[in-house]
Amino acid sequence: MMTELEKMACGASDESTCQMTEDMLAKIKENMPSPELLTDLADLYKMFGDSTRLSILSALRQRELCVMHLAEILNMTQSAISHQLRALRANNLVRYRREGKLSYYCLADEHVETIIDMGLEHILEERVY
Amino acid sequence: MMTELEKMACGASDESTCQMTEDMLAKIKENMPSPELLTDLADLYKMFGDSTRLSILSALRQRELCVMHLAEILNMTQSAISHQLRALRANNLVRYRREGKLSYYCLADEHVETIIDMGLEHILEERVY
DNA sequence: TTAACATATGAACAAGTGTTCATGTGTTTG
DNA sequence: CAAACACATGAACACTTGTTCATATGTTAA
């Protein structure tokens, strides 16, 4: 018995149950995004993969806010919020401006909202009522 | 000296440096997505927050594929791929059909591609050449 | 039926992550 | 100036997560 990969190797590709040739596999590999792009993309989505950060973004979506108000809205410590804001800043998802003692944060651009909405759409479609 | 929160509590809200009243904070809290929705959303984005899973989705974007071919394209073990496919299935991001010994996987719907593209857009805009 | 194959899955272990606690930095008030 | 405030950050620790290894399940060929 031949494995699928052996079928391809000996030129019997077209009769394989997979309808898959080595050439096709090679082309798929070629068309894959680069590893660097994939890790960048993964790092970006990691930011959305935590409910605390999503809460922060949801709050900032409504209004520019300072750290202490974010902490109160989310009912979390200022430290926890600051740490997450730092991560969000590093990934260009929020911007901030300093005004006296306060640091005001807001969403960096419209992409942030769009990405969240795409996820919401996907989830809400799953939930059939 | 009064803290910002004390300013709100004693009715001096409108003169606070934050321009923030308790009522405004309360409304922001009201308009926040529910904790359940936020965790569901976070769980969804966690799926995109790993480069292996992104690679799988990128490959499936080109063509329906069986597990062994995915393993070869990504140059990873079959076990690792299967585990990730299981996670993707649990979150309704891929579907599969069994045909004999082989399991064919494909993207579940167009949302998956859209979400990936939104992330790509965000990243590529950051990269100013 | 037995053997080989394709896939799925549980356990274990290393690596990564989010929160807390303590403390540091910068600003404003008294 | 000192004290209080708003925020940032490093270290520690519990928790999560992705891979590997071993093995189980299900299908097909001989």
Tab-separated table of C-alpha atoms (C1' of nucleotides) in Angstrom:
chain	number	residue	atom	x	y	z
A	1	MET	CA	0.000	0.000	0.000
A	2	MET	CA	1.180	3.481	-0.832
A	3	THR	CA	0.809	6.531	1.294
A	4	GLU	CA	-0.570	9.674	-0.228
A	5	LEU	CA	2.836	11.294	-0.162
A	6	GLU	CA	4.424	8.309	-1.904
A	7	LYS	CA	1.776	8.454	-4.580
A	8	MET	CA	2.838	11.986	-5.334
A	9	ALA	CA	6.555	11.180	-5.239
A	10	CYS	CA	6.346	8.453	-7.893
A	11	GLY	CA	4.265	10.428	-10.289
A	12	ALA	CA	0.920	8.835	-9.577
A	13	SER	CA	-0.296	12.162	-8.293
A	14	ASP	CA	-3.276	12.628	-10.484
A	15	GLU	CA	-4.791	9.317	-9.483
A	16	SER	CA	-4.376	9.920	-5.783
A	17	THR	CA	-7.502	10.093	-3.686
A	18	CYS	CA	-6.470	13.604	-2.708
A	19	GLN	CA	-6.369	15.052	-6.211
A	20	MET	CA	-3.221	16.709	-4.972
A	21	THR	CA	0.087	16.971	-6.791
A	22	GLU	CA	3.466	18.039	-5.555
A	23	ASP	CA	3.223	21.060	-7.777
A	24	MET	CA	0.002	22.091	-6.124
A	25	LEU	CA	1.555	21.748	-2.690
A	26	ALA	CA	4.528	23.770	-3.819
A	27	LYS	CA	2.290	26.537	-5.103
A	28	ILE	CA	0.334	26.648	-1.871
A	29	LYS	CA	3.597	26.971	0.035
A	30	GLU	CA	4.696	29.798	-2.257
A	31	ASN	CA	1.491	31.674	-1.704
A	32	MET	CA	1.713	31.485	2.064
A	33	PRO	CA	2.331	34.770	3.924
A	34	SER	CA	5.878	35.121	5.212
A	35	PRO	CA	6.625	33.849	8.741
A	36	GLU	CA	7.408	37.415	9.836
A	37	LEU	CA	4.061	38.672	8.643
A	38	LEU	CA	2.299	35.760	10.321
A	39	THR	CA	3.941	36.436	13.673
A	40	ASP	CA	3.171	40.141	13.387
A	41	LEU	CA	-0.435	39.295	12.614
A	42	ALA	CA	-0.590	36.839	15.496
A	43	ASP	CA	0.849	39.437	17.862
A	44	LEU	CA	-1.787	41.898	16.749
A	45	TYR	CA	-4.632	39.453	17.348
A	46	LYS	CA	-3.236	38.479	20.722
A	47	MET	CA	-4.144	41.991	21.790
A	48	PHE	CA	-7.794	41.268	21.051
A	49	GLY	CA	-7.574	37.858	22.684
A	50	ASP	CA	-7.989	39.060	26.239
A	51	SER	CA	-11.241	40.267	27.743
A	52	THR	CA	-9.579	42.963	29.816
A	53	ARG	CA	-8.025	44.530	26.761
A	54	LEU	CA	-11.269	44.163	24.836
A	55	SER	CA	-13.045	45.943	27.675
A	56	ILE	CA	-10.556	48.771	27.565
A	57	LEU	CA	-11.005	49.115	23.831
A	58	SER	CA	-14.786	48.987	24.196
A	59	ALA	CA	-14.697	51.785	26.732
A	60	LEU	CA	-12.328	53.895	24.646
A	61	ARG	CA	-14.629	53.360	21.735
A	62	GLN	CA	-17.190	55.452	23.539
A	63	ARG	CA	-14.890	58.178	24.712
A	64	GLU	CA	-11.336	59.210	25.377
A	65	LEU	CA	-10.557	58.225	28.967
A	66	CYS	CA	-7.844	58.554	31.558
A	67	VAL	CA	-6.326	55.557	33.351
A	68	MET	CA	-8.147	55.956	36.636
A	69	HIS	CA	-11.533	56.150	34.957
A	70	LEU	CA	-10.764	53.079	32.926
A	71	ALA	CA	-9.837	51.342	36.149
A	72	GLU	CA	-13.132	52.350	37.701
A	73	ILE	CA	-15.210	51.355	34.688
A	74	LEU	CA	-13.590	47.931	34.510
A	75	ASN	CA	-13.449	47.612	38.291
A	76	MET	CA	-9.783	46.694	38.187
A	77	THR	CA	-6.591	48.076	39.693
A	78	GLN	CA	-4.776	50.981	38.085
A	79	SER	CA	-1.692	48.820	37.721
A	80	ALA	CA	-3.463	46.123	35.764
A	81	ILE	CA	-4.940	48.722	33.427
A	82	SER	CA	-1.605	50.457	32.921
A	83	HIS	CA	0.102	47.203	32.025
A	84	GLN	CA	-2.527	46.420	29.417
A	85	LEU	CA	-2.455	49.944	28.043
A	86	ARG	CA	1.249	49.559	27.598
A	87	ALA	CA	0.688	46.443	25.499
A	88	LEU	CA	-2.011	48.157	23.461
A	89	ARG	CA	0.273	51.121	22.880
A	90	ALA	CA	3.119	48.872	21.749
A	91	ASN	CA	0.816	47.456	19.087
A	92	ASN	CA	-0.454	50.856	17.953
A	93	LEU	CA	-4.024	50.158	19.001
A	94	VAL	CA	-4.315	53.167	21.310
A	95	ARG	CA	-2.759	56.602	21.490
A	96	TYR	CA	-2.361	58.783	24.519
A	97	ARG	CA	-1.713	62.336	25.452
A	98	ARG	CA	-0.514	63.634	28.783
A	99	GLU	CA	-2.383	66.530	30.357
A	100	GLY	CA	-0.980	67.452	33.740
A	101	LYS	CA	-1.235	64.458	36.011
A	102	LEU	CA	-3.629	62.618	33.746
A	103	SER	CA	-2.959	60.402	30.746
A	104	TYR	CA	-5.784	60.310	28.251
A	105	TYR	CA	-6.108	57.292	26.013
A	106	CYS	CA	-8.096	56.859	22.830
A	107	LEU	CA	-8.309	54.353	19.988
A	108	ALA	CA	-5.509	54.683	17.451
A	109	ASP	CA	-7.641	54.367	14.293
A	110	GLU	CA	-10.832	53.013	12.785
A	111	HIS	CA	-9.305	49.593	12.162
A	112	VAL	CA	-9.607	48.809	15.824
A	113	GLU	CA	-13.354	49.239	15.781
A	114	THR	CA	-13.686	47.399	12.499
A	115	ILE	CA	-11.763	44.404	13.758
A	116	ILE	CA	-13.900	44.189	16.885
A	117	ASP	CA	-17.077	44.456	14.841
A	118	MET	CA	-15.979	41.647	12.525
A	119	GLY	CA	-15.528	39.381	15.517
A	120	LEU	CA	-18.892	40.392	16.918
A	121	GLU	CA	-20.563	39.598	13.624
A	122	HIS	CA	-19.029	36.159	13.570
A	123	ILE	CA	-20.126	35.411	17.115
A	124	LEU	CA	-23.633	36.756	16.758
A	125	GLU	CA	-24.195	34.674	13.645
A	126	GLU	CA	-23.287	31.554	15.567
A	127	ARG	CA	-25.897	32.307	18.179
A	128	VAL	CA	-29.126	31.260	16.549
A	129	TYR	CA	-32.066	32.246	18.664
B	1	MET	CA	-6.237	68.422	47.507
B	2	MET	CA	-9.073	66.475	45.969
B	3	THR	CA	-8.750	63.444	43.789
B	4	GLU	CA	-10.648	63.317	40.541
B	5	LEU	CA	-13.053	60.768	41.971
B	6	GLU	CA	-13.713	62.911	45.027
B	7	LYS	CA	-14.441	65.870	42.807
B	8	MET	CA	-17.176	63.851	41.171
B	9	ALA	CA	-18.535	62.558	44.450
B	10	CYS	CA	-19.084	66.004	45.954
B	11	GLY	CA	-20.778	67.427	42.917
B	12	ALA	CA	-17.878	69.422	41.574
B	13	SER	CA	-17.880	67.192	38.520
B	14	ASP	CA	-18.300	69.822	35.889
B	15	GLU	CA	-15.298	71.753	37.072
B	16	SER	CA	-13.039	68.719	37.208
B	17	THR	CA	-10.045	68.662	34.935
B	18	CYS	CA	-11.441	65.502	33.393
B	19	GLN	CA	-14.735	66.978	32.239
B	20	MET	CA	-16.147	63.725	33.544
B	21	THR	CA	-19.230	63.263	35.674
B	22	GLU	CA	-20.482	60.236	37.529
B	23	ASP	CA	-23.407	60.106	35.163
B	24	MET	CA	-21.066	59.890	32.211
B	25	LEU	CA	-19.127	57.069	33.813
B	26	ALA	CA	-22.368	55.260	34.564
B	27	LYS	CA	-23.499	55.564	30.955
B	28	ILE	CA	-20.185	54.245	29.681
B	29	LYS	CA	-20.542	51.272	31.996
B	30	GLU	CA	-24.077	50.657	30.752
B	31	ASN	CA	-22.947	50.682	27.158
B	32	MET	CA	-20.195	48.154	27.731
B	33	PRO	CA	-20.632	44.738	26.102
B	34	SER	CA	-21.588	42.032	28.565
B	35	PRO	CA	-18.773	40.042	30.207
B	36	GLU	CA	-19.994	36.883	28.464
B	37	LEU	CA	-19.823	38.528	25.059
B	38	LEU	CA	-16.380	39.899	25.839
B	39	THR	CA	-15.020	36.492	26.816
B	40	ASP	CA	-16.564	34.906	23.728
B	41	LEU	CA	-14.980	37.593	21.609
B	42	ALA	CA	-11.641	37.149	23.339
B	43	ASP	CA	-11.801	33.386	22.799
B	44	LEU	CA	-12.473	33.957	19.125
B	45	TYR	CA	-9.508	36.291	18.717
B	46	LYS	CA	-7.254	33.929	20.625
B	47	MET	CA	-7.665	31.614	17.659
B	48	PHE	CA	-6.082	34.220	15.399
B	49	GLY	CA	-3.421	34.992	17.972
B	50	ASP	CA	-1.148	32.097	17.091
B	51	SER	CA	1.011	31.897	13.987
B	52	THR	CA	0.460	28.162	13.555
B	53	ARG	CA	-3.293	28.605	13.430
B	54	LEU	CA	-2.922	31.614	11.138
B	55	SER	CA	-0.792	29.490	8.834
B	56	ILE	CA	-3.420	26.784	8.772
B	57	LEU	CA	-6.107	29.311	7.949
B	58	SER	CA	-3.927	30.898	5.280
B	59	ALA	CA	-3.396	27.520	3.639
B	60	LEU	CA	-7.089	26.619	3.824
B	61	ARG	CA	-7.838	29.955	2.283
B	62	GLN	CA	-6.219	28.711	-0.896
B	63	ARG	CA	-7.744	25.281	-0.944
B	64	GLU	CA	-9.490	22.579	1.028
B	65	LEU	CA	-6.773	20.381	2.523
B	66	CYS	CA	-6.353	17.192	4.514
B	67	VAL	CA	-4.378	17.016	7.728
B	68	MET	CA	-1.243	15.438	6.348
B	69	HIS	CA	-0.914	17.993	3.596
B	70	LEU	CA	-1.368	20.793	6.103
B	71	ALA	CA	1.361	19.187	8.168
B	72	GLU	CA	3.663	19.085	5.164
B	73	ILE	CA	2.925	22.648	4.082
B	74	LEU	CA	3.579	23.983	7.574
B	75	ASN	CA	6.455	21.559	8.160
B	76	MET	CA	4.974	20.474	11.474
B	77	THR	CA	3.886	17.201	13.012
B	78	GLN	CA	0.461	15.772	12.289
B	79	SER	CA	-0.322	15.843	15.977
B	80	ALA	CA	0.350	19.532	16.345
B	81	ILE	CA	-1.841	20.279	13.355
B	82	SER	CA	-4.659	18.072	14.601
B	83	HIS	CA	-4.655	19.764	17.984
B	84	GLN	CA	-4.909	23.187	16.383
B	85	LEU	CA	-7.591	22.053	13.966
B	86	ARG	CA	-9.570	20.857	16.947
B	87	ALA	CA	-9.390	24.327	18.477
B	88	LEU	CA	-10.356	25.961	15.194
B	89	ARG	CA	-13.287	23.588	14.841
B	90	ALA	CA	-14.466	24.332	18.382
B	91	ASN	CA	-14.643	27.995	17.444
B	92	ASN	CA	-16.422	27.390	14.144
B	93	LEU	CA	-13.579	28.735	12.062
B	94	VAL	CA	-13.135	25.585	9.985
B	95	ARG	CA	-15.375	22.758	8.848
B	96	TYR	CA	-14.332	19.284	7.896
B	97	ARG	CA	-15.607	16.280	6.051
B	98	ARG	CA	-14.360	12.760	6.288
B	99	GLU	CA	-13.630	10.888	3.076
B	100	GLY	CA	-12.226	7.449	3.722
B	101	LYS	CA	-9.061	7.771	5.728
B	102	LEU	CA	-8.706	11.442	5.036
B	103	SER	CA	-10.220	14.435	6.791
B	104	TYR	CA	-10.618	17.474	4.598
B	105	TYR	CA	-10.706	20.854	6.218
B	106	CYS	CA	-11.871	24.175	4.826
B	107	LEU	CA	-12.693	27.642	6.141
B	108	ALA	CA	-16.080	27.861	7.807
B	109	ASP	CA	-17.234	31.142	6.247
B	110	GLU	CA	-16.134	34.419	4.708
B	111	HIS	CA	-15.775	36.096	8.079
B	112	VAL	CA	-12.548	34.240	8.656
B	113	GLU	CA	-10.933	35.752	5.594
B	114	THR	CA	-12.333	39.180	6.366
B	115	ILE	CA	-10.964	39.157	9.897
B	116	ILE	CA	-7.509	38.165	8.678
B	117	ASP	CA	-7.568	40.871	6.010
B	118	MET	CA	-8.515	43.537	8.550
B	119	GLY	CA	-5.487	42.605	10.615
B	120	LEU	CA	-3.267	42.648	7.550
B	121	GLU	CA	-4.503	46.101	6.622
B	122	HIS	CA	-3.691	47.408	10.059
B	123	ILE	CA	-0.199	45.965	10.005
B	124	LEU	CA	0.645	47.052	6.476
B	125	GLU	CA	-0.407	50.607	7.248
B	126	GLU	CA	2.009	50.671	10.151
B	127	ARG	CA	4.853	49.715	7.901
B	128	VAL	CA	5.767	52.933	6.151
B	129	TYR	CA	8.344	52.298	3.482
C	1	DT	C1'	-8.208	-10.922	9.705
C	2	DT	C1'	-4.018	-8.514	9.894
C	3	DA	C1'	-1.166	-4.723	8.662
C	4	DA	C1'	-0.560	-0.159	7.208
C	5	DC	C1'	-2.323	4.277	7.047
C	6	DA	C1'	-4.753	8.878	8.433
C	7	DT	C1'	-6.383	11.176	12.096
C	8	DA	C1'	-7.698	12.226	16.958
C	9	DT	C1'	-6.627	12.758	21.693
C	10	DG	C1'	-4.791	12.487	26.546
C	11	DA	C1'	-0.815	13.498	29.494
C	12	DA	C1'	3.293	15.997	30.384
C	13	DC	C1'	6.312	19.728	30.098
C	14	DA	C1'	8.309	24.136	28.662
C	15	DA	C1'	7.233	28.705	27.428
C	16	DG	C1'	4.206	32.587	27.547
C	17	DT	C1'	0.735	35.651	29.896
C	18	DG	C1'	-2.122	38.525	33.279
C	19	DT	C1'	-2.521	40.129	37.810
C	20	DT	C1'	-0.705	41.697	42.197
C	21	DC	C1'	2.539	44.056	45.036
C	22	DA	C1'	6.004	47.251	45.702
C	23	DT	C1'	8.158	51.059	44.088
C	24	DG	C1'	9.679	54.679	40.793
C	25	DT	C1'	8.669	58.931	37.919
C	26	DG	C1'	6.499	63.162	36.970
C	27	DT	C1'	2.995	66.669	38.183
C	28	DT	C1'	0.347	69.682	41.059
C	29	DT	C1'	-1.239	71.554	45.395
C	30	DG	C1'	-0.552	73.631	49.924
D	1	DC	C1'	9.924	72.864	49.938
D	2	DA	C1'	7.005	68.515	51.185
D	3	DA	C1'	2.906	65.876	50.471
D	4	DA	C1'	-0.584	64.019	47.650
D	5	DC	C1'	-1.847	62.433	43.354
D	6	DA	C1'	-1.850	59.968	38.575
D	7	DC	C1'	0.516	56.905	36.165
D	8	DA	C1'	4.347	53.615	34.793
D	9	DT	C1'	7.062	49.629	35.545
D	10	DG	C1'	9.862	45.654	37.411
D	11	DA	C1'	9.612	41.265	39.860
D	12	DA	C1'	7.054	37.383	41.372
D	13	DC	C1'	3.590	34.004	40.976
D	14	DA	C1'	-0.367	31.502	39.390
D	15	DC	C1'	-2.475	30.293	35.280
D	16	DT	C1'	-2.787	29.342	30.434
D	17	DT	C1'	-1.135	27.503	26.128
D	18	DG	C1'	1.424	25.014	22.247
D	19	DT	C1'	4.165	21.224	21.266
D	20	DT	C1'	5.775	16.490	21.834
D	21	DC	C1'	5.189	11.725	22.838
D	22	DA	C1'	2.497	7.847	23.283
D	23	DT	C1'	-1.524	5.745	22.165
D	24	DA	C1'	-6.366	5.177	20.641
D	25	DT	C1'	-9.881	5.212	16.824
D	26	DG	C1'	-11.363	4.376	12.341
D	27	DT	C1'	-10.534	3.176	7.434
D	28	DT	C1'	-8.524	0.626	3.609
D	29	DA	C1'	-5.599	-2.715	1.312
D	30	DA	C1'	-3.627	-7.361	1.184
